[in-house]
PDB file of C-alpha atoms in Angstrom:
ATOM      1  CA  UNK A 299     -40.086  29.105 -14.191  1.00  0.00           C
ATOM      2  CA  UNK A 300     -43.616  28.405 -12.806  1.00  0.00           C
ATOM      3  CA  UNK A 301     -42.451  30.072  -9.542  1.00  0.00           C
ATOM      4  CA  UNK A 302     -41.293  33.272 -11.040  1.00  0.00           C
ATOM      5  CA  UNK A 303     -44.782  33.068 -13.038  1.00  0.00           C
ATOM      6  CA  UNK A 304     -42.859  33.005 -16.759  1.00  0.00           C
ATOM      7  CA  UNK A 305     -44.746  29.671 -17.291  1.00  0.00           C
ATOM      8  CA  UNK A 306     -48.412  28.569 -16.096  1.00  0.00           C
ATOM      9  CA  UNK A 307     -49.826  26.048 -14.201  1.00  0.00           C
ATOM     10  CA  UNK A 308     -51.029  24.102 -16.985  1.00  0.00           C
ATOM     11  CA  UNK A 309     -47.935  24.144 -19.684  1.00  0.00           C
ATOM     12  CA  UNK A 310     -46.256  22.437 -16.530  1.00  0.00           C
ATOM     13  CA  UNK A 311     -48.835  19.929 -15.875  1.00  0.00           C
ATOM     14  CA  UNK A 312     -49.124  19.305 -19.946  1.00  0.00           C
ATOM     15  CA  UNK A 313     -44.824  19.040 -20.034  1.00  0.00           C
ATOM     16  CA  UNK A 314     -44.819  16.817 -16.754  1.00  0.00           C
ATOM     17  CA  UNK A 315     -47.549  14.555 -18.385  1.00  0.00           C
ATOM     18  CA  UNK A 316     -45.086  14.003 -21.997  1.00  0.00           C
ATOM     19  CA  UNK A 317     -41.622  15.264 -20.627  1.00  0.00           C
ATOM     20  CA  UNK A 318     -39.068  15.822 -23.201  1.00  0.00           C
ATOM     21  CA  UNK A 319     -36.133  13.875 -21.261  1.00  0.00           C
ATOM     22  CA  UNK A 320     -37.949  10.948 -21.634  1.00  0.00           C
ATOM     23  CA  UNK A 321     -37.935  11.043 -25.559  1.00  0.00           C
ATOM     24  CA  UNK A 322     -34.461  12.025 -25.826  1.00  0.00           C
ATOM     25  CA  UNK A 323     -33.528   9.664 -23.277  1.00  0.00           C
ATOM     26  CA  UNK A 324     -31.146  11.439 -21.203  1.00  0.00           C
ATOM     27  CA  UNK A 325     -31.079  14.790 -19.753  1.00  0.00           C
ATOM     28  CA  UNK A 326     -29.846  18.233 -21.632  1.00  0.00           C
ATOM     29  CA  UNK A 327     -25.809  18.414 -20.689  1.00  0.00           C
ATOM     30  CA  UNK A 328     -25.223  19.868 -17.746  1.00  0.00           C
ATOM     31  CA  UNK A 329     -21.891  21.481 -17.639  1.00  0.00           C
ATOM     32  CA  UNK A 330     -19.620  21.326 -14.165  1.00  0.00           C
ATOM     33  CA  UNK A 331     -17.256  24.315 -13.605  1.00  0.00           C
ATOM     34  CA  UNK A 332     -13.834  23.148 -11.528  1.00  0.00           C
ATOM     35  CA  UNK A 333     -10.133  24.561 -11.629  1.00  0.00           C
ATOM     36  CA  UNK A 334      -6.997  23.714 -11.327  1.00  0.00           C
ATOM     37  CA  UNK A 335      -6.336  23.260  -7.391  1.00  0.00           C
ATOM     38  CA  UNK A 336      -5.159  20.131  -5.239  1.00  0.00           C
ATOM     39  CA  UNK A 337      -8.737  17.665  -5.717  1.00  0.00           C
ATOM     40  CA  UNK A 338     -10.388  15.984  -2.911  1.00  0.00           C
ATOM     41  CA  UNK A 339     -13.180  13.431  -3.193  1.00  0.00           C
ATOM     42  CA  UNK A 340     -15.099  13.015   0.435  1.00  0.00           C
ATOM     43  CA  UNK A 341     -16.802   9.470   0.013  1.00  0.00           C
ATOM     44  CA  UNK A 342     -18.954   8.472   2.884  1.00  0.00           C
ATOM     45  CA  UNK A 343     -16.459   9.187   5.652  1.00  0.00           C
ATOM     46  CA  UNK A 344     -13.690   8.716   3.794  1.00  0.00           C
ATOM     47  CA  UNK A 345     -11.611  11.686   2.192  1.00  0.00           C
ATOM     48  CA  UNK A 346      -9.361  10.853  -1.333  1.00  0.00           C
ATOM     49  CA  UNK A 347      -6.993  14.063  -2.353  1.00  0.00           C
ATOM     50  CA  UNK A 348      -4.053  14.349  -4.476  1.00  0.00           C
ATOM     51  CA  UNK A 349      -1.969  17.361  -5.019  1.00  0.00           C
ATOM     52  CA  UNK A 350      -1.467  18.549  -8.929  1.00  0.00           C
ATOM     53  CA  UNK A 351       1.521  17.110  -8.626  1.00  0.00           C
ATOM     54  CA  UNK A 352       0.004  13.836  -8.369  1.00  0.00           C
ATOM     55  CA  UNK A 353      -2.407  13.981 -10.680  1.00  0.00           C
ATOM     56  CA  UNK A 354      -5.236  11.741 -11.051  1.00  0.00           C
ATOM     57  CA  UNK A 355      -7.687  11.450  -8.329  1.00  0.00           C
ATOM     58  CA  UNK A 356      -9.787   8.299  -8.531  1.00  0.00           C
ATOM     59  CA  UNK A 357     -11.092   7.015  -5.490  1.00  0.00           C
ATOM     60  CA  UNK A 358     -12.978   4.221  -6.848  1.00  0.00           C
ATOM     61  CA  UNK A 359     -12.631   1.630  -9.616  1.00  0.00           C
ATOM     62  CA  UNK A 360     -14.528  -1.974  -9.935  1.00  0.00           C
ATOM     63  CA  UNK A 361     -13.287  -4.336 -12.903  1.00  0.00           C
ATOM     64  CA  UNK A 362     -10.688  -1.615 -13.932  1.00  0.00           C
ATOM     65  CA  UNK A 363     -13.188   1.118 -14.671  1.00  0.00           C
ATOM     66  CA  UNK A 364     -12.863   4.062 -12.389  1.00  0.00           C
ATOM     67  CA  UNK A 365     -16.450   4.436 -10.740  1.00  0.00           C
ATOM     68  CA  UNK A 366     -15.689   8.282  -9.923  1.00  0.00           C
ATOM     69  CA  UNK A 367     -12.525  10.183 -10.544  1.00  0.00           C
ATOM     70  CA  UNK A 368     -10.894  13.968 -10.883  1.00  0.00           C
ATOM     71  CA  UNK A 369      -8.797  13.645 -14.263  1.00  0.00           C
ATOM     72  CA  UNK A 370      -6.145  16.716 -14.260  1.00  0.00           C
ATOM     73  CA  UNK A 371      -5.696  17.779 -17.984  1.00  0.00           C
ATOM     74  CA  UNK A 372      -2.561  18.747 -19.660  1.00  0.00           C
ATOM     75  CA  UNK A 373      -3.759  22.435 -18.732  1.00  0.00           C
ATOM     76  CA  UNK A 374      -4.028  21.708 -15.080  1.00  0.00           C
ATOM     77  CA  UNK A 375      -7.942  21.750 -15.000  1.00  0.00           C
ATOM     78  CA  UNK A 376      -9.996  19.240 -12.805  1.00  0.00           C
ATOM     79  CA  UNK A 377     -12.309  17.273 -14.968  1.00  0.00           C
ATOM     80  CA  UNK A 378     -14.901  14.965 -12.958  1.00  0.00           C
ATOM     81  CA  UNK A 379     -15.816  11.514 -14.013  1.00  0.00           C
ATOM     82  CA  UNK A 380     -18.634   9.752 -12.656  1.00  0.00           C
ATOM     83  CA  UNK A 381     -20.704   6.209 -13.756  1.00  0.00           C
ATOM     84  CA  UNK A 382     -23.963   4.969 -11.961  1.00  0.00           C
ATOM     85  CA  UNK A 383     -25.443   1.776 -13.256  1.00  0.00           C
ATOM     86  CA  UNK A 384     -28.988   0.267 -12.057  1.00  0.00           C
ATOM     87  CA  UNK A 385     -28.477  -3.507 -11.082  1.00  0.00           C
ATOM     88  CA  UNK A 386     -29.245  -4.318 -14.510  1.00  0.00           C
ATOM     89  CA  UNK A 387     -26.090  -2.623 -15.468  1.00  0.00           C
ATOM     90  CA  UNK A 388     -27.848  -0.098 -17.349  1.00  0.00           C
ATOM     91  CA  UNK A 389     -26.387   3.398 -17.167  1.00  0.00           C
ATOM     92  CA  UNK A 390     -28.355   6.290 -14.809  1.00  0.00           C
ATOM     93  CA  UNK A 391     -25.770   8.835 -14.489  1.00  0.00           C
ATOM     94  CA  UNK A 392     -23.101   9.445 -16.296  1.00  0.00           C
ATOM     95  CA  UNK A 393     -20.790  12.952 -16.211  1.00  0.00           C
ATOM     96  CA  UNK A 394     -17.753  12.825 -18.459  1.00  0.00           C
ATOM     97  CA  UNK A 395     -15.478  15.507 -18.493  1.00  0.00           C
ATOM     98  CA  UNK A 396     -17.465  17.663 -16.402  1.00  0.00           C
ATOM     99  CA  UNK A 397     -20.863  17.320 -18.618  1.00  0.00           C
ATOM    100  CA  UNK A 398     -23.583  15.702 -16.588  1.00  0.00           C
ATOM    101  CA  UNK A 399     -26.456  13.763 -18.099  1.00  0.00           C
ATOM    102  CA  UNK A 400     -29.193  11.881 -16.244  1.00  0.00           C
ATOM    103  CA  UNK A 401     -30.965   8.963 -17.544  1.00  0.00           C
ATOM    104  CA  UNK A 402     -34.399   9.904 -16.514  1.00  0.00           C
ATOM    105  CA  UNK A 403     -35.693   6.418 -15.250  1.00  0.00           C
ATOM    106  CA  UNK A 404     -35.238   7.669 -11.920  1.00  0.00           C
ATOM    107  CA  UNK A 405     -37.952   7.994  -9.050  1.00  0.00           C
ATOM    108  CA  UNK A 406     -37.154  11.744  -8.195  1.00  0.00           C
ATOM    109  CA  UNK A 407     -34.160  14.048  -9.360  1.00  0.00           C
ATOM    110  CA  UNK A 408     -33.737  17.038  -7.764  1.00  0.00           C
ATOM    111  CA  UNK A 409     -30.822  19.357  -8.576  1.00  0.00           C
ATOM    112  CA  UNK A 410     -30.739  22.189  -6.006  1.00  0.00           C
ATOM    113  CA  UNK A 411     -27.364  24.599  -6.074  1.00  0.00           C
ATOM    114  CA  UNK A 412     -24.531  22.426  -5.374  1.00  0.00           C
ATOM    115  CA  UNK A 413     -26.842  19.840  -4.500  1.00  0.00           C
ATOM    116  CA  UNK A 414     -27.869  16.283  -6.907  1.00  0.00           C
ATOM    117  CA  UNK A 415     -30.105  13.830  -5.535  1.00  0.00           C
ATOM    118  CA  UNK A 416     -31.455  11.049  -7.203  1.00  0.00           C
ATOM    119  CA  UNK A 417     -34.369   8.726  -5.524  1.00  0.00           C
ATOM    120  CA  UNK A 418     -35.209   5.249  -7.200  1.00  0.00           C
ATOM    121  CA  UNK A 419     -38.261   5.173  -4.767  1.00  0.00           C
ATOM    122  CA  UNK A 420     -40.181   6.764  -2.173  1.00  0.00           C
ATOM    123  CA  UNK A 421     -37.592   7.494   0.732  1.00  0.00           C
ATOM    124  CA  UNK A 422     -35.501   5.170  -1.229  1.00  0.00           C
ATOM    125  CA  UNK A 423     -32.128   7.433  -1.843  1.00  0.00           C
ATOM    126  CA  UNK A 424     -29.861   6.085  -5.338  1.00  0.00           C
ATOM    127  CA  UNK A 425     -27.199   9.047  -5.247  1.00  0.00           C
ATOM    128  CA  UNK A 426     -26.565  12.084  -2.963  1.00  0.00           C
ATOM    129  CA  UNK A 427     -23.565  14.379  -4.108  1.00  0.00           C
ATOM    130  CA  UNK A 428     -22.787  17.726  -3.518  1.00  0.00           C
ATOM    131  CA  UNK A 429     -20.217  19.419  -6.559  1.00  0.00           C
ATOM    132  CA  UNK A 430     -18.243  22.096  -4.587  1.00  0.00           C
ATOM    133  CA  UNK A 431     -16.490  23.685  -7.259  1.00  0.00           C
ATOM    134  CA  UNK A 432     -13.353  24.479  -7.740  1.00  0.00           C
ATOM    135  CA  UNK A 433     -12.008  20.717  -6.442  1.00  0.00           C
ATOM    136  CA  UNK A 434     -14.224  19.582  -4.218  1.00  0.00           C
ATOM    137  CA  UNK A 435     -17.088  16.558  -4.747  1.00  0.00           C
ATOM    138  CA  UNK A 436     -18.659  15.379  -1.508  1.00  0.00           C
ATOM    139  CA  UNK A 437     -20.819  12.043  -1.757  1.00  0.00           C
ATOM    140  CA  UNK A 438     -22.909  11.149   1.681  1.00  0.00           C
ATOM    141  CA  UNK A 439     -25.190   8.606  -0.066  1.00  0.00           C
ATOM    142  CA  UNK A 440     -24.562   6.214  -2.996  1.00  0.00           C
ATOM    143  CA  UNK A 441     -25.485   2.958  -4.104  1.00  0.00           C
ATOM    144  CA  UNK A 442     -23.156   1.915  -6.854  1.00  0.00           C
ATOM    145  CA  UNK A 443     -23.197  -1.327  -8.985  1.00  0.00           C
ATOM    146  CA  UNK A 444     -21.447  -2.535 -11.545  1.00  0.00           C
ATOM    147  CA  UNK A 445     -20.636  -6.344 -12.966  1.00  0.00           C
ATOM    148  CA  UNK A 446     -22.800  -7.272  -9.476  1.00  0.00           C
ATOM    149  CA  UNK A 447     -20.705  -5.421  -7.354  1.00  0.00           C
ATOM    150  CA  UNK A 448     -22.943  -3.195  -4.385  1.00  0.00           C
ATOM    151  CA  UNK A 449     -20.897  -0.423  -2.965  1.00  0.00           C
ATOM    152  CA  UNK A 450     -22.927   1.072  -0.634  1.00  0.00           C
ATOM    153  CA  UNK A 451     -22.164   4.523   0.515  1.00  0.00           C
ATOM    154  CA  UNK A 452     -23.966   5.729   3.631  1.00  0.00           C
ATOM    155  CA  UNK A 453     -23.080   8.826   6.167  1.00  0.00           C
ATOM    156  CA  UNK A 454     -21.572   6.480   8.677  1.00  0.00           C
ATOM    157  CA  UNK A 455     -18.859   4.619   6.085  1.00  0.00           C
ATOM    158  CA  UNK A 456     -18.785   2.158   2.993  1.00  0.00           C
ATOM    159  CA  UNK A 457     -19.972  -1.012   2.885  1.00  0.00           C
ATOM    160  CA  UNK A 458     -19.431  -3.536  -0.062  1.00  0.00           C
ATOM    161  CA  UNK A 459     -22.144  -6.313  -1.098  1.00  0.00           C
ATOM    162  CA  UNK A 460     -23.478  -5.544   2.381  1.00  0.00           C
ATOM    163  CA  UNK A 461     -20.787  -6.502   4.552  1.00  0.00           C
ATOM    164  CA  UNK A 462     -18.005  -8.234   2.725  1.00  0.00           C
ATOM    165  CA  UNK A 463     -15.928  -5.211   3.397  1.00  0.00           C
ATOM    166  CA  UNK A 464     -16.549  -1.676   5.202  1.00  0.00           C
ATOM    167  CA  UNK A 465     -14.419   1.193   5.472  1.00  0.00           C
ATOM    168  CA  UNK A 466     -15.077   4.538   7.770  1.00  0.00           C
ATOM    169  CA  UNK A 467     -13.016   7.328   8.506  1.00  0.00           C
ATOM    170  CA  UNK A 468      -9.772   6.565   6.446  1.00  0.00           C
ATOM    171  CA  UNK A 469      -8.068   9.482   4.531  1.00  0.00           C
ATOM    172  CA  UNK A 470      -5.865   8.839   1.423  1.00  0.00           C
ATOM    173  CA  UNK A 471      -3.405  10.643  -0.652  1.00  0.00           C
ATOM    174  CA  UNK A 472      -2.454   9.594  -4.050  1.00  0.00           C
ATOM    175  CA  UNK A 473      -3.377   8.766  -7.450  1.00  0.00           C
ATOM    176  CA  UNK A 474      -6.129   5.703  -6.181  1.00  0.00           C
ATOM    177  CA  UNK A 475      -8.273   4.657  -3.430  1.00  0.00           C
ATOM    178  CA  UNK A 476     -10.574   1.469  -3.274  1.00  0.00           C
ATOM    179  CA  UNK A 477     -10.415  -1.097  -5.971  1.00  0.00           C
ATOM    180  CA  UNK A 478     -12.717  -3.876  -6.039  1.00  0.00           C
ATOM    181  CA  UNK A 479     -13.248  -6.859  -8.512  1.00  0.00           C
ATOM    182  CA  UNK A 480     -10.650  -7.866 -11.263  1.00  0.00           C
ATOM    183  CA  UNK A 481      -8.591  -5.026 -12.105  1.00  0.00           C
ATOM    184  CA  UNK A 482      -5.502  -6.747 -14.235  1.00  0.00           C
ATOM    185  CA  UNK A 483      -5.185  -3.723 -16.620  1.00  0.00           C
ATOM    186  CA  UNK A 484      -5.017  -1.186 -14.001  1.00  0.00           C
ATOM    187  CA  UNK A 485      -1.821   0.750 -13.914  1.00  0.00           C
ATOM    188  CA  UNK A 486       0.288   0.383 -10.315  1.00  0.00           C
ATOM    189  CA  UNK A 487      -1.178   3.623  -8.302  1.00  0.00           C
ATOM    190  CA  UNK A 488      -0.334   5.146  -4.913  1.00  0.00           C
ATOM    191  CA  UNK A 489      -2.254   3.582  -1.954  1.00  0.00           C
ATOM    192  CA  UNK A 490      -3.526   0.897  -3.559  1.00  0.00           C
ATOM    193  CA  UNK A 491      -6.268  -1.351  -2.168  1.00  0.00           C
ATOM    194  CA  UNK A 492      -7.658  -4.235  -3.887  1.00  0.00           C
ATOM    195  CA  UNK A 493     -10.519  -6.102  -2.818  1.00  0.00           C
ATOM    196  CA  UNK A 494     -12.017  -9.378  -4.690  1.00  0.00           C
ATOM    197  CA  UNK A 495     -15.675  -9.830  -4.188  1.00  0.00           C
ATOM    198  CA  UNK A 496     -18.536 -12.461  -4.075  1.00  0.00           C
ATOM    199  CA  UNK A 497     -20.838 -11.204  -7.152  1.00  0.00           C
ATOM    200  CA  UNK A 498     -24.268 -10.505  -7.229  1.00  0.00           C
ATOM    201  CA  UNK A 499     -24.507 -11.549  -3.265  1.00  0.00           C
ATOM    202  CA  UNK A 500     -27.232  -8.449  -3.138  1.00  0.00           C
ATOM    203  CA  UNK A 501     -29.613 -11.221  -4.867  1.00  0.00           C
ATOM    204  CA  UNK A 502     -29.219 -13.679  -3.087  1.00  0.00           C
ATOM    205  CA  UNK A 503     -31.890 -13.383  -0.804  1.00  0.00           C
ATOM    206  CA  UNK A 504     -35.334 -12.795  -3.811  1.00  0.00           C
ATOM    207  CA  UNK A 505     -33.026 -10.328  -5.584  1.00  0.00           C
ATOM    208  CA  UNK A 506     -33.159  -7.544  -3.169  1.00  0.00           C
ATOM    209  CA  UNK A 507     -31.023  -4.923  -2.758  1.00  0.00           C
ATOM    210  CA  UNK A 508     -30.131  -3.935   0.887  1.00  0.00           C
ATOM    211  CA  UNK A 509     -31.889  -0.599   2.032  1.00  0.00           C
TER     212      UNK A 509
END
């Protein structure tokens, strides 16, 4: 708005000094517009799809909650899932159902076109996903906790807790991808693979988490 000149310089600095987000506590909705097509999730270098005739995508679950999924409705549309907790377990992104709110605690948010990115610090990268409507989500840099679980999702693969596990290059097909953690409710999916972890092994060494 300030570039197109509909707003001035100074109602920006006066909203950037008492932003609104911060009283409501999360962002507006943001609505997400996919169809009904086969779904693919690219996840560092790894690449989750599922035909409609398989449903479900989910790619990732820890403790039996999927971290980020494609949930096909009864109408065949492609609804997106996705949970980010800080390592306090405190929610910082959350879309259900193809409505995206941000928690705005974060460094930096920039949303771009297709484009999300979320900094907790300077040069310090929390989330990088790109929504490719009409079944496409592509996520190149992550770090996801949950329970003290760190997946870490980076260009070259994923990493869990920092090296307890790391995965590059795989593709799957089917209902589910990566499972880590205890997962005793979860129901039996395609291409299963479940992982038990060390918790909170990110804080071991003065609580930091790896860069």
């Amino acid at each position: 708005m300030k570039t197109n000149g509909s707003i001035s310089r100074g109602q920006v600095e006066q909203a950037n000094f008492d932003p609104i987000n911060r009283k409501r506590g999360v962002t507006k909705p943001f609505g997400l517009m996919f169809g009904a097509e086969a779904a693919e999730m690219v996840v560092g270098t790894d690449t989750f799809r599922a035909t409609p005739g398989e449903g479900h995508l989910i790619p990732l679950v820890i403790d039996d909650e999927p971290v980020i999924a494609f949930e096909r409705s009864v109408d065949d549309e492609l609804l997106v899932h996705l949970t980010l907790r800080d390592a306090y377990n405190q929610p910082v992104l959350h879309v259900d159902r193809n409505v995206m709110q941000i928690v705005p605690g974060m460094w930096d948010i920039t949303f771009e076109g297709q484009a999300l990115t979320l900094g907790s610090g300077p040069g310090n990268i929390f989330l990088r996903i790109r929504f490719d409507p009409p079944s496409r989500v592509v996520i190149d840099s992550a770090r996801i906790m949950s329970n003290g679980v760190l997946v870490r999702i980076q260009p070259s693969g994923i990493t869990v807790n920092g090296s307890a596990a790391s995965f590059a290059g795989n593709r799957w097909s089917g209902g589910l991808g990566l499972t880590f953690g205890h997962c005793p409710r979860f129901y039996n999916p395609i291409n299963l693979l479940r992982i038990e972890v060390n918790r909170y092994e990110w804080a071991q060494d003065g609580g930091q988490l790896p860069e």
